[in-house]
């Protein structure tokens, strides 16, 4: 246990960068203010969304209180947070368990597999507590304050907050442990690490689909009626993905009863047992999946003079772009965090549509959309919105300098003008952005049976929509690159630049939609407006990149 | 040639002077060794010469091209071997060499000739198609050296180039450095290994706490500090106290 706790301490200090901060602050005490300033910025940036969330919860409470269903907001919060933790957990867990730079060093230490796994699990848990904060704290607070809850409620709420991530995280961990155990058999480790990561995510999606299919159809009127008349059954329905949540929901809803205590005990015991089982699986599988995962086998084939076909000349811009793309695709952490989301988010978005079964006769709900007079405008707006979101969230450009890390010096000494380096980095983001657009567009075209000219129009509007997003990401990274890291995941996962880029993308998109919905009702005007709005930003940001951006690149030091 | 004039670089708002008004001139046709203890400012100066760091003051010219004013022309003049050879490990050897050759715009025919010659010399032919991740430290060092030499640069800048090389490759590199200097090129390298400096260098500079404490011919240094003293003793004496001695 002592070794486990020591590992937890070291991993937390290392991953949150406390020592680095202390060293920097020794020379300049103002360094201590930096994380605070970033935190404040995040709070300010997310404040509107949080206020909206709290407002919805508030109204929800008032609306449901007269029929005695006010605790639904708690259950919804718990389900939401568990689902998000589960999906985020998969990424966090794979990154922390398998892609950490210091794994080989830790393997050489005299510690048991469960101690390392447990420490990594705890490290991820701390990140999940941060993820949980904006999602679960509001419903707990709203319910507690509005219902004048007893002290017991607050104790259950606090302990529940700490325990909620355990089950989804244990589930994500076990899935990762099993898949990675078998992908470690392969010779091309990096490739199989990537495939393993993708497989775990698809298993997770599959699990959700199976759960959804096996449950009752919540849109069925008789069933809804039954739910409203038997309040507790709603808890059961909402919490069917993570059954232990129901105990916590019941404990919180009826906190002052004896049953609440029993429910809370059941919830705690289940959570702790889940973690115990997960660590037990870890003891058996973790090292088997990890040992040798860093080694790369050389080919048996020898090149003796016949290697000339491997040596090709390319124009400089293309050569730099190729390097960017190869590293993105071949580095598992970068692939998982930057590339995969482009393909996964559209799949997640469209799964519900494919799961809808045709009821008797008549078109599916979205097929009727085609009758709406504003259909094309809505379609263009929604598709641009998704494209903007994908472009903002893939973090290819917003971490393009950060990813170079301590090897950024190469970009400084090669005789390639900064202008071209910036253009190549931008192009790498745009290429993946266009691929994402094509995927969304093909699914939309299939579902909505779009004609070719409309597909072409959508493609152009979506293309122009993603350019400013990629540019703004690159600008952010140019001004605040995170070059000082010891593990690849710190460059992409623990990098605020990607969040900032996403926020700016959301703001730009919000401006676009606001004007579109408020004032524009004709298709031609809408298309022209979308092209002009995004085009102006694209041009503006490009000019900034080519002037201030280049000057900033020059100032940066490797 | 390399001309460094009054170059300074400090960190933490001037609190730490990493390089303090250094002036050096490395001529064509010579091998110049740059010595100093850990943290003396060797890598900082090399990074400023190669344009990776911007100096606070002073100027640096490589073959007459100012690294600040004409960065691209200046960078074309040199080939650089950094002290960390773990670059682009997810590329294969061939992809890395192609990348470097493309950056320096080496035509395909010429790159083929040079790469074949250098791969043979460093005994790396068989590994060319493999991922750099599968290379040992020494092999990575060799591929980085090859990458730096593809454009046949008139100036070589090498930061601790012998680290991790086996005796054979180390010998090959020293031999190549000599050949380059004899053909009129400039070779500037930093090292901790005093024996290497003693055997290979025409001139050396010793840097300590950001200042050049000695700069001169190998013979001069040995004559200056009694002929029977080893370079190691001289190095320890010079870097142990701050006595500034310049006989060049």
Short mmCIF file of C-alpha atoms in Angstrom, two decimals, chain A residues 99-484:
data_model
loop_
_atom_site.label_atom_id
_atom_site.label_comp_id
_atom_site.label_asym_id
_atom_site.label_seq_id
_atom_site.Cartn_x
_atom_site.Cartn_y
_atom_site.Cartn_z
CA UNK A 99 1.14 5.62 -23.65
CA UNK A 100 2.95 7.22 -20.72
CA UNK A 101 6.55 8.03 -21.42
CA UNK A 102 7.82 6.83 -18.06
CA UNK A 103 6.29 3.33 -18.32
CA UNK A 104 9.57 1.60 -19.10
CA UNK A 105 11.19 3.21 -16.10
CA UNK A 106 8.34 2.20 -13.79
CA UNK A 107 8.46 -1.37 -15.12
CA UNK A 108 12.01 -1.65 -13.84
CA UNK A 109 10.97 -0.70 -10.29
CA UNK A 110 10.30 -3.40 -7.68
CA UNK A 111 6.54 -2.81 -7.62
CA UNK A 112 3.59 -5.07 -8.35
CA UNK A 113 1.31 -4.62 -11.35
CA UNK A 114 -1.71 -3.65 -9.25
CA UNK A 115 0.29 -0.95 -7.49
CA UNK A 116 1.26 0.69 -10.77
CA UNK A 117 -2.19 0.17 -12.26
CA UNK A 118 -3.83 1.46 -9.08
CA UNK A 119 -1.62 4.54 -9.08
CA UNK A 120 -2.38 5.24 -12.73
CA UNK A 121 -6.08 4.64 -12.03
CA UNK A 122 -5.95 7.15 -9.18
CA UNK A 123 -4.15 9.64 -11.39
CA UNK A 124 -6.96 9.37 -13.95
CA UNK A 125 -9.51 9.58 -11.13
CA UNK A 126 -8.22 13.02 -10.21
CA UNK A 127 -8.72 14.19 -13.77
CA UNK A 128 -12.21 12.75 -13.70
CA UNK A 129 -12.97 14.76 -10.55
CA UNK A 130 -12.20 17.87 -12.57
CA UNK A 131 -14.37 16.66 -15.46
CA UNK A 132 -17.12 15.89 -12.96
CA UNK A 133 -17.12 19.34 -11.40
CA UNK A 134 -19.15 21.28 -13.98
CA UNK A 135 -21.46 18.32 -14.64
CA UNK A 136 -22.39 16.93 -11.24
CA UNK A 137 -21.81 19.78 -8.81
CA UNK A 138 -24.68 21.90 -10.23
CA UNK A 139 -27.46 19.26 -9.86
CA UNK A 140 -26.21 18.29 -6.38
CA UNK A 141 -26.16 21.92 -5.28
CA UNK A 142 -29.47 22.87 -6.90
CA UNK A 143 -31.30 19.92 -5.39
CA UNK A 144 -29.68 20.32 -1.97
CA UNK A 145 -30.32 24.03 -1.71
CA UNK A 146 -33.83 24.01 -3.12
CA UNK A 147 -35.00 21.12 -0.99
CA UNK A 148 -33.35 22.46 2.18
CA UNK A 149 -31.63 19.13 2.40
CA UNK A 150 -30.40 17.71 5.68
CA UNK A 151 -26.76 17.30 6.66
CA UNK A 152 -27.03 13.64 5.66
CA UNK A 153 -27.81 14.67 2.08
CA UNK A 154 -24.66 16.78 1.93
CA UNK A 155 -22.55 13.92 3.30
CA UNK A 156 -24.01 11.50 0.75
CA UNK A 157 -23.55 14.11 -1.98
CA UNK A 158 -19.89 14.72 -1.14
CA UNK A 159 -19.00 11.05 -0.78
CA UNK A 160 -21.10 10.24 -3.84
CA UNK A 161 -19.18 12.86 -5.83
CA UNK A 162 -15.95 11.09 -4.93
CA UNK A 163 -17.28 7.60 -5.63
CA UNK A 164 -19.33 8.14 -8.79
CA UNK A 165 -16.41 7.93 -11.25
CA UNK A 166 -15.20 4.59 -9.84
CA UNK A 167 -17.60 2.25 -11.65
CA UNK A 168 -17.43 3.82 -15.13
CA UNK A 169 -13.66 4.15 -14.80
CA UNK A 170 -13.27 0.53 -13.66
CA UNK A 171 -15.37 -0.60 -16.62
CA UNK A 172 -13.30 1.48 -19.06
CA UNK A 173 -10.09 0.14 -17.47
CA UNK A 174 -11.09 -3.51 -17.71
CA UNK A 175 -12.01 -3.09 -21.38
CA UNK A 176 -8.67 -1.42 -22.06
CA UNK A 177 -6.75 -4.05 -20.09
CA UNK A 178 -8.30 -6.94 -21.98
CA UNK A 179 -7.89 -5.43 -25.45
CA UNK A 180 -4.36 -4.17 -24.85
CA UNK A 181 -3.27 -7.53 -23.47
CA UNK A 182 -3.94 -9.07 -26.85
CA UNK A 183 -2.76 -6.23 -29.07
CA UNK A 184 0.61 -6.42 -27.33
CA UNK A 185 1.19 -9.72 -29.06
CA UNK A 186 1.60 -8.04 -32.41
CA UNK A 187 4.93 -7.10 -33.89
CA UNK A 188 3.92 -3.61 -35.01
CA UNK A 189 3.14 -2.28 -31.55
CA UNK A 190 2.26 1.29 -32.46
CA UNK A 191 -0.21 0.21 -35.11
CA UNK A 192 -1.83 -2.33 -32.81
CA UNK A 193 -1.93 0.13 -29.94
CA UNK A 194 -3.93 2.41 -32.21
CA UNK A 195 -6.18 -0.40 -33.41
CA UNK A 196 -6.61 -1.56 -29.80
CA UNK A 197 -7.69 1.93 -28.75
CA UNK A 198 -10.20 2.09 -31.60
CA UNK A 199 -11.50 -1.37 -30.73
CA UNK A 200 -12.10 -0.39 -27.08
CA UNK A 201 -14.07 2.65 -28.19
CA UNK A 202 -16.17 0.60 -30.57
CA UNK A 203 -16.81 -1.97 -27.86
CA UNK A 204 -18.02 0.86 -25.65
CA UNK A 205 -20.34 2.12 -28.37
CA UNK A 206 -21.51 -1.44 -28.98
CA UNK A 207 -22.28 -1.85 -25.30
CA UNK A 208 -24.38 1.29 -25.36
CA UNK A 209 -26.25 0.12 -28.45
CA UNK A 210 -27.00 -3.25 -26.87
CA UNK A 211 -28.26 -1.56 -23.69
CA UNK A 212 -30.42 0.80 -25.69
CA UNK A 213 -31.88 -2.00 -27.77
CA UNK A 214 -32.56 -4.24 -24.79
CA UNK A 215 -34.35 -1.56 -22.77
CA UNK A 216 -37.98 -0.59 -23.21
CA UNK A 217 -38.81 2.08 -25.77
CA UNK A 218 -39.06 5.26 -23.72
CA UNK A 219 -41.07 6.96 -26.43
CA UNK A 220 -43.92 4.55 -25.91
CA UNK A 221 -46.87 6.52 -24.46
CA UNK A 222 -48.22 3.78 -22.18
CA UNK A 223 -44.78 3.19 -20.80
CA UNK A 224 -44.28 6.91 -20.11
CA UNK A 225 -47.61 7.00 -18.32
CA UNK A 226 -46.46 4.14 -16.14
CA UNK A 227 -43.21 5.92 -15.35
CA UNK A 228 -44.93 9.09 -14.24
CA UNK A 229 -47.28 7.22 -11.94
CA UNK A 230 -44.49 5.14 -10.40
CA UNK A 231 -41.73 7.64 -9.71
CA UNK A 232 -39.09 5.12 -8.62
CA UNK A 233 -39.29 3.24 -11.89
CA UNK A 234 -37.94 6.36 -13.61
CA UNK A 235 -34.76 6.07 -11.57
CA UNK A 236 -34.45 2.49 -12.74
CA UNK A 237 -34.86 3.42 -16.37
CA UNK A 238 -32.51 6.37 -16.28
CA UNK A 239 -29.83 4.47 -14.47
CA UNK A 240 -29.94 1.26 -16.47
CA UNK A 241 -26.53 1.92 -18.07
CA UNK A 242 -24.85 2.13 -14.67
CA UNK A 243 -27.09 0.23 -12.27
CA UNK A 244 -25.26 1.29 -9.10
CA UNK A 245 -26.28 4.89 -9.74
CA UNK A 246 -29.82 3.97 -8.78
CA UNK A 247 -28.71 3.35 -5.18
CA UNK A 248 -27.01 6.71 -4.97
CA UNK A 249 -29.99 8.44 -6.60
CA UNK A 250 -32.37 6.84 -4.12
CA UNK A 251 -30.06 7.66 -1.19
CA UNK A 252 -29.93 11.29 -2.23
CA UNK A 253 -33.64 11.53 -3.02
CA UNK A 254 -34.72 10.16 0.34
CA UNK A 255 -31.64 11.13 2.34
CA UNK A 256 -33.26 11.29 5.75
CA UNK A 257 -34.65 7.74 5.72
CA UNK A 258 -32.97 4.56 6.95
CA UNK A 259 -33.33 3.06 3.47
CA UNK A 260 -31.16 5.89 2.16
CA UNK A 261 -28.31 4.75 4.37
CA UNK A 262 -28.64 1.20 3.11
CA UNK A 263 -28.82 2.37 -0.47
CA UNK A 264 -25.73 4.49 0.01
CA UNK A 265 -23.88 1.57 1.56
CA UNK A 266 -24.84 -0.64 -1.38
CA UNK A 267 -23.62 2.03 -3.80
CA UNK A 268 -20.31 2.47 -1.97
CA UNK A 269 -19.72 -1.26 -1.66
CA UNK A 270 -20.50 -1.82 -5.34
CA UNK A 271 -18.13 0.98 -6.40
CA UNK A 272 -15.29 -0.26 -4.23
CA UNK A 273 -15.78 -3.88 -5.30
CA UNK A 274 -15.75 -2.73 -8.94
CA UNK A 275 -12.39 -1.04 -8.40
CA UNK A 276 -11.06 -4.08 -6.53
CA UNK A 277 -12.07 -6.37 -9.40
CA UNK A 278 -10.55 -4.01 -11.90
CA UNK A 279 -7.23 -3.97 -10.03
CA UNK A 280 -7.38 -7.75 -9.76
CA UNK A 281 -7.78 -8.02 -13.52
CA UNK A 282 -4.95 -5.49 -13.75
CA UNK A 283 -2.66 -7.63 -11.63
CA UNK A 284 -3.18 -10.47 -14.13
CA UNK A 285 -3.17 -8.51 -17.39
CA UNK A 286 -1.52 -5.10 -17.00
CA UNK A 287 2.13 -6.09 -17.17
CA UNK A 288 1.44 -8.61 -19.92
CA UNK A 289 -0.02 -5.82 -22.00
CA UNK A 290 2.75 -3.44 -21.07
CA UNK A 291 6.00 -5.38 -21.02
CA UNK A 292 7.78 -4.92 -24.28
CA UNK A 293 5.15 -2.53 -25.60
CA UNK A 294 7.87 0.04 -26.22
CA UNK A 295 10.06 -2.29 -28.19
CA UNK A 296 10.05 -2.24 -31.94
CA UNK A 297 11.25 -5.24 -33.87
CA UNK A 298 13.48 -4.68 -36.84
CA UNK A 299 12.47 -6.30 -40.08
CA UNK A 300 14.01 -9.56 -41.10
CA UNK A 301 14.40 -8.19 -44.62
CA UNK A 302 17.76 -6.54 -45.18
CA UNK A 303 18.30 -3.72 -47.58
CA UNK A 304 21.49 -4.30 -49.47
CA UNK A 305 21.88 -1.66 -52.09
CA UNK A 306 18.29 -1.96 -53.31
CA UNK A 307 17.09 0.87 -51.12
CA UNK A 308 17.20 3.49 -53.86
CA UNK A 309 13.45 3.14 -54.39
CA UNK A 310 12.98 4.35 -50.80
CA UNK A 311 14.73 7.60 -51.55
CA UNK A 312 12.44 10.07 -53.24
CA UNK A 313 12.64 13.82 -53.62
CA UNK A 314 9.62 16.01 -52.76
CA UNK A 315 9.03 19.76 -52.78
CA UNK A 316 9.87 21.26 -49.34
CA UNK A 317 6.31 22.16 -48.37
CA UNK A 318 5.08 18.67 -49.25
CA UNK A 319 8.00 17.06 -47.40
CA UNK A 320 7.21 19.01 -44.23
CA UNK A 321 3.50 18.23 -44.59
CA UNK A 322 4.27 14.52 -45.04
CA UNK A 323 6.34 14.58 -41.86
CA UNK A 324 3.47 16.22 -39.95
CA UNK A 325 0.90 13.70 -41.19
CA UNK A 326 3.12 10.65 -40.66
CA UNK A 327 3.81 11.63 -37.06
CA UNK A 328 0.11 12.31 -36.45
CA UNK A 329 -0.93 8.95 -37.82
CA UNK A 330 1.87 6.88 -36.34
CA UNK A 331 2.04 8.26 -32.80
CA UNK A 332 -0.75 6.45 -30.92
CA UNK A 333 -1.41 9.35 -28.51
CA UNK A 334 -1.68 11.88 -31.33
CA UNK A 335 -3.80 9.58 -33.44
CA UNK A 336 -6.19 8.85 -30.58
CA UNK A 337 -6.57 12.46 -29.49
CA UNK A 338 -6.31 14.40 -32.72
CA UNK A 339 -7.32 12.18 -35.62
CA UNK A 340 -9.70 9.60 -34.24
CA UNK A 341 -12.23 12.12 -32.91
CA UNK A 342 -12.76 13.39 -36.46
CA UNK A 343 -14.10 9.98 -37.41
CA UNK A 344 -15.67 8.98 -34.11
CA UNK A 345 -17.74 12.08 -33.37
CA UNK A 346 -19.73 11.76 -36.63
CA UNK A 347 -20.30 8.07 -35.84
CA UNK A 348 -21.51 8.90 -32.31
CA UNK A 349 -23.71 11.66 -33.68
CA UNK A 350 -25.37 9.48 -36.24
CA UNK A 351 -25.77 6.26 -34.26
CA UNK A 352 -29.14 7.31 -32.82
CA UNK A 353 -30.46 7.86 -36.34
CA UNK A 354 -29.44 4.41 -37.45
CA UNK A 355 -30.90 2.85 -34.32
CA UNK A 356 -34.33 4.33 -34.97
CA UNK A 357 -36.56 1.62 -36.29
CA UNK A 358 -39.20 2.38 -38.87
CA UNK A 359 -42.59 2.19 -37.17
CA UNK A 360 -45.24 0.70 -39.44
CA UNK A 361 -45.68 3.09 -42.34
CA UNK A 362 -44.58 6.65 -42.83
CA UNK A 363 -41.24 8.36 -43.06
CA UNK A 364 -38.69 8.54 -40.24
CA UNK A 365 -38.81 11.86 -38.36
CA UNK A 366 -35.83 13.41 -40.13
CA UNK A 367 -37.08 12.34 -43.55
CA UNK A 368 -40.04 14.64 -43.01
CA UNK A 369 -37.58 17.50 -42.55
CA UNK A 370 -37.30 17.69 -46.32
CA UNK A 371 -40.79 19.18 -46.42
CA UNK A 372 -39.73 22.14 -44.26
CA UNK A 373 -39.38 25.29 -46.41
CA UNK A 374 -36.17 26.24 -44.63
CA UNK A 375 -34.78 22.71 -44.92
CA UNK A 376 -31.72 23.62 -47.01
CA UNK A 377 -30.79 26.54 -44.75
CA UNK A 378 -31.18 24.39 -41.65
CA UNK A 379 -29.19 21.61 -43.26
CA UNK A 380 -26.34 23.94 -44.25
CA UNK A 381 -26.30 25.51 -40.79
CA UNK A 382 -26.30 22.18 -38.97
CA UNK A 383 -23.64 20.65 -41.20
CA UNK A 384 -21.42 23.74 -40.86
CA UNK A 385 -22.00 23.59 -37.11
CA UNK A 386 -20.82 19.98 -36.94
CA UNK A 387 -17.87 20.76 -39.23
CA UNK A 388 -16.88 23.73 -37.06
CA UNK A 389 -17.18 21.66 -33.91
CA UNK A 390 -15.04 18.87 -35.39
CA UNK A 391 -12.46 21.33 -36.67
CA UNK A 392 -12.35 23.05 -33.30
CA UNK A 393 -12.12 19.86 -31.30
CA UNK A 394 -9.60 17.82 -33.28
CA UNK A 395 -6.71 19.95 -31.95
CA UNK A 396 -4.44 19.14 -34.88
CA UNK A 397 -3.45 22.75 -35.46
CA UNK A 398 -3.97 23.89 -31.88
CA UNK A 399 -1.25 21.48 -30.74
CA UNK A 400 0.89 21.44 -33.88
CA UNK A 401 3.84 23.24 -32.28
CA UNK A 402 3.22 21.75 -28.85
CA UNK A 403 3.50 18.25 -30.30
CA UNK A 404 7.08 18.96 -31.38
CA UNK A 405 8.01 19.42 -27.73
CA UNK A 406 11.71 19.51 -27.02
CA UNK A 407 12.41 18.71 -30.66
CA UNK A 408 10.94 22.01 -31.74
CA UNK A 409 14.54 23.10 -32.32
CA UNK A 410 14.52 21.10 -35.59
CA UNK A 411 11.94 23.47 -37.04
CA UNK A 412 14.22 26.34 -36.03
CA UNK A 413 17.44 25.16 -37.68
CA UNK A 414 16.14 23.64 -40.93
CA UNK A 415 16.31 26.08 -43.84
CA UNK A 416 12.55 26.13 -44.40
CA UNK A 417 10.96 29.58 -44.07
CA UNK A 418 8.57 29.92 -41.13
CA UNK A 419 5.89 30.95 -43.61
CA UNK A 420 6.02 27.54 -45.25
CA UNK A 421 6.14 25.70 -41.94
CA UNK A 422 2.99 27.52 -40.83
CA UNK A 423 1.30 26.77 -44.16
CA UNK A 424 2.18 23.06 -43.89
CA UNK A 425 0.85 22.86 -40.33
CA UNK A 426 -2.36 24.57 -41.43
CA UNK A 427 -2.69 22.21 -44.39
CA UNK A 428 -2.34 19.14 -42.16
CA UNK A 429 -5.30 20.36 -40.10
CA UNK A 430 -7.32 21.17 -43.21
CA UNK A 431 -6.72 17.78 -44.81
CA UNK A 432 -8.16 15.96 -41.80
CA UNK A 433 -10.91 18.57 -41.52
CA UNK A 434 -11.95 17.88 -45.11
CA UNK A 435 -11.91 14.12 -44.46
CA UNK A 436 -14.20 14.68 -41.47
CA UNK A 437 -16.47 16.87 -43.59
CA UNK A 438 -16.69 14.18 -46.26
CA UNK A 439 -17.66 11.60 -43.67
CA UNK A 440 -20.40 13.77 -42.18
CA UNK A 441 -21.61 14.73 -45.60
CA UNK A 442 -21.83 11.15 -46.86
CA UNK A 443 -23.84 10.05 -43.83
CA UNK A 444 -26.13 13.09 -44.15
CA UNK A 445 -26.52 12.46 -47.88
CA UNK A 446 -27.44 8.83 -47.19
CA UNK A 447 -29.92 9.60 -44.41
CA UNK A 448 -31.57 12.58 -46.06
CA UNK A 449 -31.23 11.38 -49.65
CA UNK A 450 -29.58 14.62 -50.78
CA UNK A 451 -29.06 15.36 -54.46
CA UNK A 452 -25.64 15.93 -55.97
CA UNK A 453 -25.85 19.72 -56.34
CA UNK A 454 -26.89 20.10 -52.71
CA UNK A 455 -24.02 17.85 -51.65
CA UNK A 456 -21.62 20.05 -53.62
CA UNK A 457 -23.04 23.20 -52.04
CA UNK A 458 -22.77 21.69 -48.55
CA UNK A 459 -19.17 20.66 -49.23
CA UNK A 460 -18.15 24.19 -50.19
CA UNK A 461 -19.94 25.81 -47.23
CA UNK A 462 -18.41 23.27 -44.82
CA UNK A 463 -14.94 23.70 -46.28
CA UNK A 464 -15.03 27.46 -45.82
CA UNK A 465 -16.38 26.94 -42.29
CA UNK A 466 -13.42 24.90 -41.08
CA UNK A 467 -10.63 27.13 -42.38
CA UNK A 468 -10.88 29.86 -39.70
CA UNK A 469 -11.08 27.18 -36.99
CA UNK A 470 -7.83 25.58 -38.05
CA UNK A 471 -6.20 29.00 -38.36
CA UNK A 472 -7.29 30.18 -34.94
CA UNK A 473 -6.02 26.91 -33.41
CA UNK A 474 -2.62 27.42 -34.97
CA UNK A 475 -2.50 31.05 -33.80
CA UNK A 476 -3.24 30.01 -30.22
CA UNK A 477 -0.51 27.37 -30.33
CA UNK A 478 1.97 29.82 -31.86
CA UNK A 479 1.46 32.25 -29.00
CA UNK A 480 1.33 29.67 -26.24
CA UNK A 481 2.97 26.41 -27.31
CA UNK A 482 3.44 23.73 -24.67
CA UNK A 483 6.91 22.55 -25.58
CA UNK A 484 8.09 21.42 -22.16
#
